[in-house]
Coordinates of N, CA and C in Angstrom, one line a residue:
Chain F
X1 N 0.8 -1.2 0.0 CA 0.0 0.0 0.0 C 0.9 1.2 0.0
X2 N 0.5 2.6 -0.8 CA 1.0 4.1 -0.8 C 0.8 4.2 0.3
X3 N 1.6 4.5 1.5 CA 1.6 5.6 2.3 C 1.7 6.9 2.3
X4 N 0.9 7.6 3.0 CA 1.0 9.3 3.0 C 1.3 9.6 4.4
X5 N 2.2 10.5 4.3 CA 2.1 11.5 5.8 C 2.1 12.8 5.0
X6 N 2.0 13.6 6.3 CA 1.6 15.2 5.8 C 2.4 15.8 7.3
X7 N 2.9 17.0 6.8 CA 3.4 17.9 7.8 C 3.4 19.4 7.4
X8 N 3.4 20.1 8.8 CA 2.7 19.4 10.0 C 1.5 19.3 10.6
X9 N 1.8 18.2 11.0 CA 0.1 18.1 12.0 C -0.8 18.9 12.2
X10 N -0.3 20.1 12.5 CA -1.3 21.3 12.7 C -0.5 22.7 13.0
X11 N -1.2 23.8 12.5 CA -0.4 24.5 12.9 C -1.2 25.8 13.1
X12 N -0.5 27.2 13.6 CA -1.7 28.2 14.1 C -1.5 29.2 13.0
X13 N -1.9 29.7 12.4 CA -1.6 30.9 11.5 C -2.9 31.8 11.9
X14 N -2.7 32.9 11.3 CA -3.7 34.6 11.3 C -4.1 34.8 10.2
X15 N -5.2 35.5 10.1 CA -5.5 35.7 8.9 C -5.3 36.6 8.0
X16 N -4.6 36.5 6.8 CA -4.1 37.2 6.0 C -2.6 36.2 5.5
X17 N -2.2 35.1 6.5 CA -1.0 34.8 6.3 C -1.4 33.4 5.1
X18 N 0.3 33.1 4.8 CA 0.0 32.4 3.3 C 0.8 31.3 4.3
X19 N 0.2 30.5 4.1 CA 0.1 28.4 4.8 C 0.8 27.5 3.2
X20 N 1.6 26.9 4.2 CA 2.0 25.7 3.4 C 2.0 24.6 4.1
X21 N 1.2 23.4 3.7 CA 1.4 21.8 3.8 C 1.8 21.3 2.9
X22 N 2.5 19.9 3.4 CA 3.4 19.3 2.7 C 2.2 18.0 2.9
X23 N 2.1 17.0 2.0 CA 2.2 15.9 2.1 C 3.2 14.7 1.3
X24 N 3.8 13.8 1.5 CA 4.4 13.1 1.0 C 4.3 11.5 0.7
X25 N 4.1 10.9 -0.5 CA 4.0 9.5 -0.1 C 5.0 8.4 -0.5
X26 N 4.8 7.5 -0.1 CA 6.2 6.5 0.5 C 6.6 6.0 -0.9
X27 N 6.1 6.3 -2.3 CA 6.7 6.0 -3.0 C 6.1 6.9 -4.2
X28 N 6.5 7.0 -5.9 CA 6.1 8.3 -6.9 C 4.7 7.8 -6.8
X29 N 3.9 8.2 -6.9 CA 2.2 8.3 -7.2 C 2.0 9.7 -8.6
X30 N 2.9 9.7 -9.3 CA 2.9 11.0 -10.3 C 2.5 12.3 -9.8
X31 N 1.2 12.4 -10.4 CA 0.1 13.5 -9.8 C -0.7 12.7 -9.5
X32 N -1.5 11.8 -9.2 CA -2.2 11.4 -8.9 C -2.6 11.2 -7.2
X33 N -2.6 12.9 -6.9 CA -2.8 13.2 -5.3 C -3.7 14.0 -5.5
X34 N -4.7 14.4 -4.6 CA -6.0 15.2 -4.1 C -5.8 15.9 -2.6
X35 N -6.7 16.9 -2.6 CA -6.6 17.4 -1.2 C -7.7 17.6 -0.5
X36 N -8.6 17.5 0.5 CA -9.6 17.9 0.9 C -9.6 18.9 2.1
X37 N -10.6 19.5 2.2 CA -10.9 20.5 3.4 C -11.9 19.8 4.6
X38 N -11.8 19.9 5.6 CA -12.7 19.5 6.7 C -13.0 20.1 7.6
X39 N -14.5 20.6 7.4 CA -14.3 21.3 8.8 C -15.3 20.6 10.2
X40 N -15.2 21.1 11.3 CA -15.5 20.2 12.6 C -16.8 19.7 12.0
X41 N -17.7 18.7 12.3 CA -18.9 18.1 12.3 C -19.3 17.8 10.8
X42 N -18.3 18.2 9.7 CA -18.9 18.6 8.4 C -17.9 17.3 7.4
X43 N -18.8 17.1 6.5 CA -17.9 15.7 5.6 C -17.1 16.7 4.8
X44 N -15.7 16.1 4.4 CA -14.6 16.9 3.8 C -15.4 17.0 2.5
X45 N -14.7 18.2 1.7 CA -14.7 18.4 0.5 C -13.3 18.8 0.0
X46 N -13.9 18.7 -1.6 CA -12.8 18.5 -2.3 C -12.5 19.9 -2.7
X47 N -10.8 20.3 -2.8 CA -9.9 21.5 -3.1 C -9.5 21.1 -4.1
X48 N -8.6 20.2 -4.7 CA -7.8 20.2 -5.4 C -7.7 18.9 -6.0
X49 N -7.2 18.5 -7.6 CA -7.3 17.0 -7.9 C -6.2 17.1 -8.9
X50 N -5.6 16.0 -9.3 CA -4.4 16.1 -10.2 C -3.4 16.4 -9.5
X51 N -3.0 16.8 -8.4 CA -2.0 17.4 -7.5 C -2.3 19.1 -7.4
X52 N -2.5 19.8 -9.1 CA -2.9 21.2 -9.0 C -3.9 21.6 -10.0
X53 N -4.9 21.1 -9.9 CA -6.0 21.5 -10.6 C -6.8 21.9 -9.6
X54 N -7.6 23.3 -9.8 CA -9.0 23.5 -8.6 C -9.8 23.0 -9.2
X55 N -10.4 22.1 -7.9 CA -11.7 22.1 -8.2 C -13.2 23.3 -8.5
X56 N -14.0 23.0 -9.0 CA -14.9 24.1 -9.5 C -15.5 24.7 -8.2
X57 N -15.2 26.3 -8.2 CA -16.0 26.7 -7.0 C -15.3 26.8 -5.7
X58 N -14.3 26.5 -5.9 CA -12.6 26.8 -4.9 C -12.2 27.8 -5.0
X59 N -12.0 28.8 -3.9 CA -11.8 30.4 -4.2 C -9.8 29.7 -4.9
X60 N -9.8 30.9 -5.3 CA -8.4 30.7 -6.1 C -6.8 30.8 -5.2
X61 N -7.2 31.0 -4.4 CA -6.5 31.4 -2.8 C -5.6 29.7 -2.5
X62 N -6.9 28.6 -3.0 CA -5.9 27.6 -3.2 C -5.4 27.2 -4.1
X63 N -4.0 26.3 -3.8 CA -3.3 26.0 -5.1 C -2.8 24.6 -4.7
X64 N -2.1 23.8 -5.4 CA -1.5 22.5 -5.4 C -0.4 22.4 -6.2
X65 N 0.6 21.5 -5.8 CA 1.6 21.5 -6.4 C 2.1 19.9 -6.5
X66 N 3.1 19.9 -7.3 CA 4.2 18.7 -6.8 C 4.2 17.8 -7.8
X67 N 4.8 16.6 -7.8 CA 4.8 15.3 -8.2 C 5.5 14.2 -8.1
X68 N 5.4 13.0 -8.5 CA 6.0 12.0 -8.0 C 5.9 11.9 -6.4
X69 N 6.9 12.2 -5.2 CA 6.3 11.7 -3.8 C 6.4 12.9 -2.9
X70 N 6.5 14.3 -3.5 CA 6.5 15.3 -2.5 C 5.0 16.4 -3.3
X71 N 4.0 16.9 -2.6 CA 3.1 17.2 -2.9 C 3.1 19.1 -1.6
X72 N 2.9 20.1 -2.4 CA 2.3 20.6 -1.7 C 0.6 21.7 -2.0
X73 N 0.1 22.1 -0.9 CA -1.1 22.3 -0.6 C -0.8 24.3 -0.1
X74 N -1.3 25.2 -0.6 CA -1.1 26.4 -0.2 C -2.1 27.6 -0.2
X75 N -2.1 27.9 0.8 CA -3.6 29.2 0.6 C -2.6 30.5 0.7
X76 N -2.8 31.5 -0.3 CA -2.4 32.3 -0.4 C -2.5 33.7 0.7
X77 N -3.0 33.7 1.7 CA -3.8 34.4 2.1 C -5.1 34.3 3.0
X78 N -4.6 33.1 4.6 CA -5.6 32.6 5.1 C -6.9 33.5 5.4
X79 N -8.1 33.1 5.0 CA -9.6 33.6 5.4 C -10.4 32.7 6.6
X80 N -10.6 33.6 7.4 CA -11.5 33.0 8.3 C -11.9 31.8 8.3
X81 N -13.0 31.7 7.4 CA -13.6 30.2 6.6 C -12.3 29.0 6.5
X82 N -11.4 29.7 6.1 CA -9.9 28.3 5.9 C -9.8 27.8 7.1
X83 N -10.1 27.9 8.5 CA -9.4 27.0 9.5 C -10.0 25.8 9.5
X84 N -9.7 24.7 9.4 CA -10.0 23.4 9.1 C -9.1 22.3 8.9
X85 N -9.1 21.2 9.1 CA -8.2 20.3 8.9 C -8.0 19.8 7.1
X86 N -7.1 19.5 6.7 CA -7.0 19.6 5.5 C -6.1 18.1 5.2
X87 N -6.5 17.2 4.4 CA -6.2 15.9 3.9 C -5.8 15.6 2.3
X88 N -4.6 15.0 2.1 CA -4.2 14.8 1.2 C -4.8 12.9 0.8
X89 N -4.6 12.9 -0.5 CA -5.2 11.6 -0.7 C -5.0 10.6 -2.9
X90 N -4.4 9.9 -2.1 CA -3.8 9.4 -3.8 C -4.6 8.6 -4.4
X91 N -4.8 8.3 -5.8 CA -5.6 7.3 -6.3 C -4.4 6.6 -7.0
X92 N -3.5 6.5 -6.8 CA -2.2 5.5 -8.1 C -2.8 4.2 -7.7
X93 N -2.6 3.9 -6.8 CA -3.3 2.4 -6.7 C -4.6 1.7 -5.9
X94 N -4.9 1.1 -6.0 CA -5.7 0.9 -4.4 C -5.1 0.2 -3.5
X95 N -5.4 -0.2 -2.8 CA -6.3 0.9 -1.8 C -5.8 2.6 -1.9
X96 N -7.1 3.5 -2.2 CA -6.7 4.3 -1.9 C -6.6 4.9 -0.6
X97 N -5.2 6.5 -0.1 CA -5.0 6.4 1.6 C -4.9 7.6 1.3
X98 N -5.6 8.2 2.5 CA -5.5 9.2 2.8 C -3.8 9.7 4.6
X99 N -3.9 10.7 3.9 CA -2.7 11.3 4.8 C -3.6 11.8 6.0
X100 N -2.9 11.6 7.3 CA -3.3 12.0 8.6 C -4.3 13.3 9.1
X101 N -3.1 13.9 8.3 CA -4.4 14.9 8.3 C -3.8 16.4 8.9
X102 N -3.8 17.9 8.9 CA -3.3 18.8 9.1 C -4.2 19.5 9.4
X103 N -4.5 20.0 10.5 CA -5.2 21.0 11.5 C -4.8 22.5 11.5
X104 N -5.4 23.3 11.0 CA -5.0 24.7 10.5 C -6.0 25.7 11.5
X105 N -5.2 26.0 12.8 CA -6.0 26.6 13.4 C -6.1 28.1 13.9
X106 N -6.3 29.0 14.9 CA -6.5 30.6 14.9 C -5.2 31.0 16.2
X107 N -4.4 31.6 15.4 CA -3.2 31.9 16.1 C -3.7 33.3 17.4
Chain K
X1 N -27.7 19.3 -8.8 CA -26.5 19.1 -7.9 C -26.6 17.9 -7.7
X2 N -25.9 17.2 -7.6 CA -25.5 15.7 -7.0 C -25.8 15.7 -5.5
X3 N -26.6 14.9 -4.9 CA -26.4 14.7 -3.6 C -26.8 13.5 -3.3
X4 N -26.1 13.5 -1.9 CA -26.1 11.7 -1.1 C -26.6 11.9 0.0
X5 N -26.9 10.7 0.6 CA -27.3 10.6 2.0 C -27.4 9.3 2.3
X6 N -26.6 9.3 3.8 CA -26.4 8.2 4.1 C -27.8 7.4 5.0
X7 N -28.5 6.3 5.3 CA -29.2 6.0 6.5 C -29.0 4.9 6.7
X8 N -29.2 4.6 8.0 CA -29.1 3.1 8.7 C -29.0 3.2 10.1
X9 N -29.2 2.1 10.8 CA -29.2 2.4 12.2 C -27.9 3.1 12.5
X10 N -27.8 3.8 14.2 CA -26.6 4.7 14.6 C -26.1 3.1 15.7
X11 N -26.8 2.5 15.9 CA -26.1 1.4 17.4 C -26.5 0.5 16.3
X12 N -25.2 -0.3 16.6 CA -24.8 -1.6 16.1 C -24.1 -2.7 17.6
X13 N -24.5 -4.0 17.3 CA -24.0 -4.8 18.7 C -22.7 -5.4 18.0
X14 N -22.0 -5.2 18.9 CA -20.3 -6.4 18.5 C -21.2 -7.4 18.0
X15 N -20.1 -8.2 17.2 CA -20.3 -9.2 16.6 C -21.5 -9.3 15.6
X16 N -22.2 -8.5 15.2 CA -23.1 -8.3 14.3 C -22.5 -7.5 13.3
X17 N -23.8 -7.4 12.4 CA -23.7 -6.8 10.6 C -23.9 -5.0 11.0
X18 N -23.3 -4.3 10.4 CA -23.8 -2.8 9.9 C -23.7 -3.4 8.7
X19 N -24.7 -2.5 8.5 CA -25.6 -2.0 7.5 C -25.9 -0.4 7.0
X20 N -25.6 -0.1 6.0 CA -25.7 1.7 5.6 C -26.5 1.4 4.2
X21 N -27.5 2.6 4.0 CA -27.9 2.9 2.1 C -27.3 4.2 2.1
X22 N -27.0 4.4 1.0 CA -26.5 5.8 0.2 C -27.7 6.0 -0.9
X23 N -28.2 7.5 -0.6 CA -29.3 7.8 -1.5 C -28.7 8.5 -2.2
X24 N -28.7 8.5 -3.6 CA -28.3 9.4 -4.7 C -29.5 10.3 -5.1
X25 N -29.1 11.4 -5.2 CA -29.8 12.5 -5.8 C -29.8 13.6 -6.8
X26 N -30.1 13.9 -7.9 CA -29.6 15.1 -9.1 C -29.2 14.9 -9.7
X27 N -28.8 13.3 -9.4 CA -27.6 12.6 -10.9 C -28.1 11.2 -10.8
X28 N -27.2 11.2 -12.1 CA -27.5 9.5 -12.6 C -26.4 9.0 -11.8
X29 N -26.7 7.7 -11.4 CA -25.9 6.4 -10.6 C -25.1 5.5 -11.5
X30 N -25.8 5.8 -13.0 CA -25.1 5.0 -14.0 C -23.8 5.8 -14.4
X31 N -22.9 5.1 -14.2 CA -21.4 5.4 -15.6 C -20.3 6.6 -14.5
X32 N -20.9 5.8 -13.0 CA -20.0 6.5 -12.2 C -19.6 5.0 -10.7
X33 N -18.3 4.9 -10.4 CA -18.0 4.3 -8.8 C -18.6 5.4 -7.8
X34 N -19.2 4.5 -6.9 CA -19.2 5.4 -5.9 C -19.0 4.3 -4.5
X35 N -18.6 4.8 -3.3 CA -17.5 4.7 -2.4 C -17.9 4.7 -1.0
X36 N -17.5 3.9 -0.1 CA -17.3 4.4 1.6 C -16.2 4.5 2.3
X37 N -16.3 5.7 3.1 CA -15.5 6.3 3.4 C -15.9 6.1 4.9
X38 N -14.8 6.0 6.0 CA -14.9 6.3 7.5 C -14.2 7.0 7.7
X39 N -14.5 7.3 9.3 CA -13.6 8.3 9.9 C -13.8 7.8 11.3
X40 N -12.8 7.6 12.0 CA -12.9 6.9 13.5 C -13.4 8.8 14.5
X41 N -14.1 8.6 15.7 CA -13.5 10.1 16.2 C -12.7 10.7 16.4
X42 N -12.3 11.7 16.0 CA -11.0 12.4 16.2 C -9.7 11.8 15.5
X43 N -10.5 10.4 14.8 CA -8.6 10.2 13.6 C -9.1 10.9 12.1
X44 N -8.3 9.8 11.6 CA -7.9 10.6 10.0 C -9.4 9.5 8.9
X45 N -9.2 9.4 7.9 CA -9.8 9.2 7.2 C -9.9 7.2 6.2
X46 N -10.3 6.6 6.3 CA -9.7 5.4 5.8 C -11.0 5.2 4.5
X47 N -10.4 4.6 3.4 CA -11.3 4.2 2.3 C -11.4 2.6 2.7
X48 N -12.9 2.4 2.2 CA -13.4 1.1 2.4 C -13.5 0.2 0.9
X49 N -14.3 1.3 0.0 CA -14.4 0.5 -1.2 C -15.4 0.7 -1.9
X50 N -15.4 0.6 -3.3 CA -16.2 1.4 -4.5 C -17.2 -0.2 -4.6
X51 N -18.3 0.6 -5.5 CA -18.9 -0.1 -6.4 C -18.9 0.5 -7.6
X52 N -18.8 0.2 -8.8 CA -19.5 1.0 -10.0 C -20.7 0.2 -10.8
X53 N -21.6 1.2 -11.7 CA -22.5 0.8 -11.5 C -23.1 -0.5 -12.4
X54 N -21.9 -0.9 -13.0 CA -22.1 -2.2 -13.1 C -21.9 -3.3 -12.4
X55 N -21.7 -3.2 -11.2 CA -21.2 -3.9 -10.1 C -20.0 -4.5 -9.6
X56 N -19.1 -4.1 -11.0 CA -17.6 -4.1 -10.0 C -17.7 -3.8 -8.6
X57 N -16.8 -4.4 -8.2 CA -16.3 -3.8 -6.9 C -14.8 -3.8 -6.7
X58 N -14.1 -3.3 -5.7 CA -13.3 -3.2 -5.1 C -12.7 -2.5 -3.8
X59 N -12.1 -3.3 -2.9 CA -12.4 -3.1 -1.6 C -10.8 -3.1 -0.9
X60 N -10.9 -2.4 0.2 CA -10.1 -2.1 1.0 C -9.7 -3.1 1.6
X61 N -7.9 -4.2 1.1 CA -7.7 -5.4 2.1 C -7.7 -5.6 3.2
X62 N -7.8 -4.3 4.3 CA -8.0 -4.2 5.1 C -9.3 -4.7 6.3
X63 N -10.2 -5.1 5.2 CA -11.7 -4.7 5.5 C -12.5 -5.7 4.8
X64 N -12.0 -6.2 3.2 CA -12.1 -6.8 2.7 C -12.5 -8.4 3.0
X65 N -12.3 -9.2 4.1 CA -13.0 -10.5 4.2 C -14.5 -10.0 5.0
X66 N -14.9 -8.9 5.2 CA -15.7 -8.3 6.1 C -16.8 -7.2 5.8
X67 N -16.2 -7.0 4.4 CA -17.2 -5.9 3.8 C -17.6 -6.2 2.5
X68 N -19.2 -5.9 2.0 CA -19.5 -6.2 0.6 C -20.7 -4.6 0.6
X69 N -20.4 -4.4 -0.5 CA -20.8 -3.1 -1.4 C -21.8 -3.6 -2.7
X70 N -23.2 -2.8 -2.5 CA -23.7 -3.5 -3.3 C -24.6 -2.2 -3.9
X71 N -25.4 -2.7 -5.0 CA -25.6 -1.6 -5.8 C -27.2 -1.6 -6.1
X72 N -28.2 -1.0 -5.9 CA -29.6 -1.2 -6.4 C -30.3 0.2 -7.6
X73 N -29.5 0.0 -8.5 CA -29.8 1.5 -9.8 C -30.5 1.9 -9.6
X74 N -32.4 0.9 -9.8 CA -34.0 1.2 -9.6 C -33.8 3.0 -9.1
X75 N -33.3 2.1 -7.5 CA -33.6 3.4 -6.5 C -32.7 4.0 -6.2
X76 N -31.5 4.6 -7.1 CA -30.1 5.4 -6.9 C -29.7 4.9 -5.9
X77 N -29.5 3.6 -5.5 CA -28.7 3.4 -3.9 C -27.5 2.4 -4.2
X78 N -26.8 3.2 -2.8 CA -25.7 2.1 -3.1 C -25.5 1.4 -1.7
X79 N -25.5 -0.1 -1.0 CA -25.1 0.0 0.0 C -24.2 -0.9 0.9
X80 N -23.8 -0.4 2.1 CA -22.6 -1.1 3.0 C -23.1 -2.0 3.8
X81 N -22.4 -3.5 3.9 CA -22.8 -3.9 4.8 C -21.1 -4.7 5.6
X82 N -21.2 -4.2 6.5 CA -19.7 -4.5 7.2 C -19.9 -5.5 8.2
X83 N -19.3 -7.1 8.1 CA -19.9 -8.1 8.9 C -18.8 -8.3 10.7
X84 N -19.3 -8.5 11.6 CA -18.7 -9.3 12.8 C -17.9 -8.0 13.4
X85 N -19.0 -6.7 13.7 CA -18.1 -5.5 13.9 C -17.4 -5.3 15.0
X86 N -16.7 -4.9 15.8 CA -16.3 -4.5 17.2 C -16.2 -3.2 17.4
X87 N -15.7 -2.4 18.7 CA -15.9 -1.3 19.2 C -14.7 -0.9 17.8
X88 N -13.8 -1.2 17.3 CA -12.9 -0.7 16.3 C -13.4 0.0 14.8
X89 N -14.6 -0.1 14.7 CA -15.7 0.0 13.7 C -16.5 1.4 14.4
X90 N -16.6 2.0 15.2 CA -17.3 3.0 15.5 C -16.5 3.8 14.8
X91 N -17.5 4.8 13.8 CA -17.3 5.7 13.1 C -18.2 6.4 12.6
X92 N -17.9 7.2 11.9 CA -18.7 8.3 10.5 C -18.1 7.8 9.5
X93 N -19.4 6.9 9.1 CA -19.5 6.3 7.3 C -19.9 7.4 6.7
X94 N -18.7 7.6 5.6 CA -19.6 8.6 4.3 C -19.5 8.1 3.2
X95 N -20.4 8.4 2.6 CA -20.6 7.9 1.1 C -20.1 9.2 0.4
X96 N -19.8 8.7 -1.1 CA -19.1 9.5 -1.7 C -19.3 8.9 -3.0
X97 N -19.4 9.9 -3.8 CA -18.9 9.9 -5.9 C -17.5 9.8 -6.0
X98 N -17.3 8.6 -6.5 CA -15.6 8.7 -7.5 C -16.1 9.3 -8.8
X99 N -14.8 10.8 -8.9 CA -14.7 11.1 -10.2 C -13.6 10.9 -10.9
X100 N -13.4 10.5 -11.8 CA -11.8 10.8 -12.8 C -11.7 11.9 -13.8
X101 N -10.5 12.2 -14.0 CA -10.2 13.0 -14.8 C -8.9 12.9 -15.5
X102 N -9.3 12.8 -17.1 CA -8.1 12.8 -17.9 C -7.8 11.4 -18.0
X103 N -8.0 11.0 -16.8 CA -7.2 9.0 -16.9 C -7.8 8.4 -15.8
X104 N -7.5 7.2 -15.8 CA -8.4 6.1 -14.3 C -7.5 7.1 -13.4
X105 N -6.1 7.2 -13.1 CA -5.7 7.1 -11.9 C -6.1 8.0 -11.4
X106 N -6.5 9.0 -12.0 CA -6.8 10.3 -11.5 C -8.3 10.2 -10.6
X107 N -8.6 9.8 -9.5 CA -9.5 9.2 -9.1 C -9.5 9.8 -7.8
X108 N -10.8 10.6 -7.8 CA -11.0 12.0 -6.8 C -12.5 11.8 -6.0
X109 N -12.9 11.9 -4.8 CA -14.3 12.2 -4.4 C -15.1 13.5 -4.6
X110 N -15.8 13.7 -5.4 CA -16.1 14.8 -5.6 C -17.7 15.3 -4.9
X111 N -18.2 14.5 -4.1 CA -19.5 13.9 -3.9 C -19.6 13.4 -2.3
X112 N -19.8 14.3 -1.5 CA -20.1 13.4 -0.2 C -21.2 13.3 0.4
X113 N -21.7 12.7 1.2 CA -22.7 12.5 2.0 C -22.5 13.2 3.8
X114 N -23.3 13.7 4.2 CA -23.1 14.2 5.6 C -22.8 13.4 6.3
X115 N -22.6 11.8 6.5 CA -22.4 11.2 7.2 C -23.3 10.7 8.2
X116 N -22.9 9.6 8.6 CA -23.7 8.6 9.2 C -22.4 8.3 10.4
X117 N -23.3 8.3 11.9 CA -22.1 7.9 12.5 C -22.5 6.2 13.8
X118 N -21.8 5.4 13.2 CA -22.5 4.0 13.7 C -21.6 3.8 15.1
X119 N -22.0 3.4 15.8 CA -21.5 3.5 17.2 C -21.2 1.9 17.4
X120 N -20.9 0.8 17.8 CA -20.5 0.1 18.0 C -20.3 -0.7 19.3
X121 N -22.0 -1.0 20.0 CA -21.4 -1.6 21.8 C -22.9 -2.6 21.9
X122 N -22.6 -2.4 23.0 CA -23.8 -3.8 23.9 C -24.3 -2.7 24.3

């Protein structure tokens, strides 16, 4: 199975500041990495697919990057609404795995 | 708009079946996988396993001698039934749309359900 981790685990940022997550997985998965948003009590949704494609209806604030086994995730510009845990997730093979998970909270 | 919804009982007893339906809504069921997803409380996220709507399946080895995914078009549903559960099974089941893009691998949820959260005790 792909493994994912993601760092870091969580972190405190303000709003206006620009956030970077990393996820990485244990071996190349191309682009074939996704990102989700989550916020408390709510089912994730989808940010990002291909590694850097937005999804429709994603303010443009996020972006995606990477390939092969280092991937990153970036809001240009944290907004209120952005604090949420945030998951990376590959489809190269199955099972597909999701990364731990990264907690973006109010500094 | 596409939407899902999960139902089925919230208490399940060890050593018994859960059971979940996924209701599809706004869209056709045909010429797409769709998926279960958990989430333990407070962890991260684990994939269980697709149907599409021809009835492939494929399933998480993890989970796999213990889970079947089944498909009823008629009535847009798709559903879970996870056998011989223990307290390690308490979660939020979501259902979910696999979408692709460009190629298979490219294989994204674009489609969730609010979730269903099955509890797991005596």
């Amino acid at each position: 199975d792909v493994q994912m981790t993601q760092s870091p685990s969580s972190l405190s940022a303000s709003v206006g500041d620009r956030v970077t997550i990393t996820c990485r997985a244990s071996q190349s998965i191309s682009n074939y990495l996704h990102w989700y948003q989550q916020k408390p009590g709510k089912a994730p949704s989808l940010l990002i697919y291909g590694a850097s494609s937005l999804q429709s209806g994603v303010p443009s604030r996020f972006s995606g990057s990477g390939s092969g086994t280092d991937f990153t995730l970036t809001i240009s510009s944290l907004q209120p609404e952005d604090f949420a845990t945030y998951y990376c997730q590959h489809s190269y093979s199955t099972p597909f795995t999701f990364g731990p998970g990264t907690k973006v909270d109010i500094k | 708009q596409v939407q899902l919804k999960e139902s089925g009982p919230g208490l399940v007893k060890p050593s018994e079946t859960l059971s979940l339906t996924c209701t599809v809504s706004g869209g056709s069921i045909r010429g797409y996988y769709w998926s279960w997803i958990r989430q333990p409380p407070g962890k991260g996220l684990e994939w269980i396993g697709y149907i599409y709507y021809n009835g492939d399946t494929n399933y998480n080895p993890s989970l796999e001698s213990r889970v079947t995914i089944s498909l009823d078009i008629s009535n847009s549903q798709f559903s879970l039934k996870l056998r011989s559960v223990t307290a390690a099974d308490t979660a939020m089941y979501y259902c979910a749309r696999v979408e692709y893009s460009g190629n298979w691998y490219t294989r994204f949820f674009d489609y969730w359900g609010q979730g269903s959260l099955v509890t797991v005790s005596s």
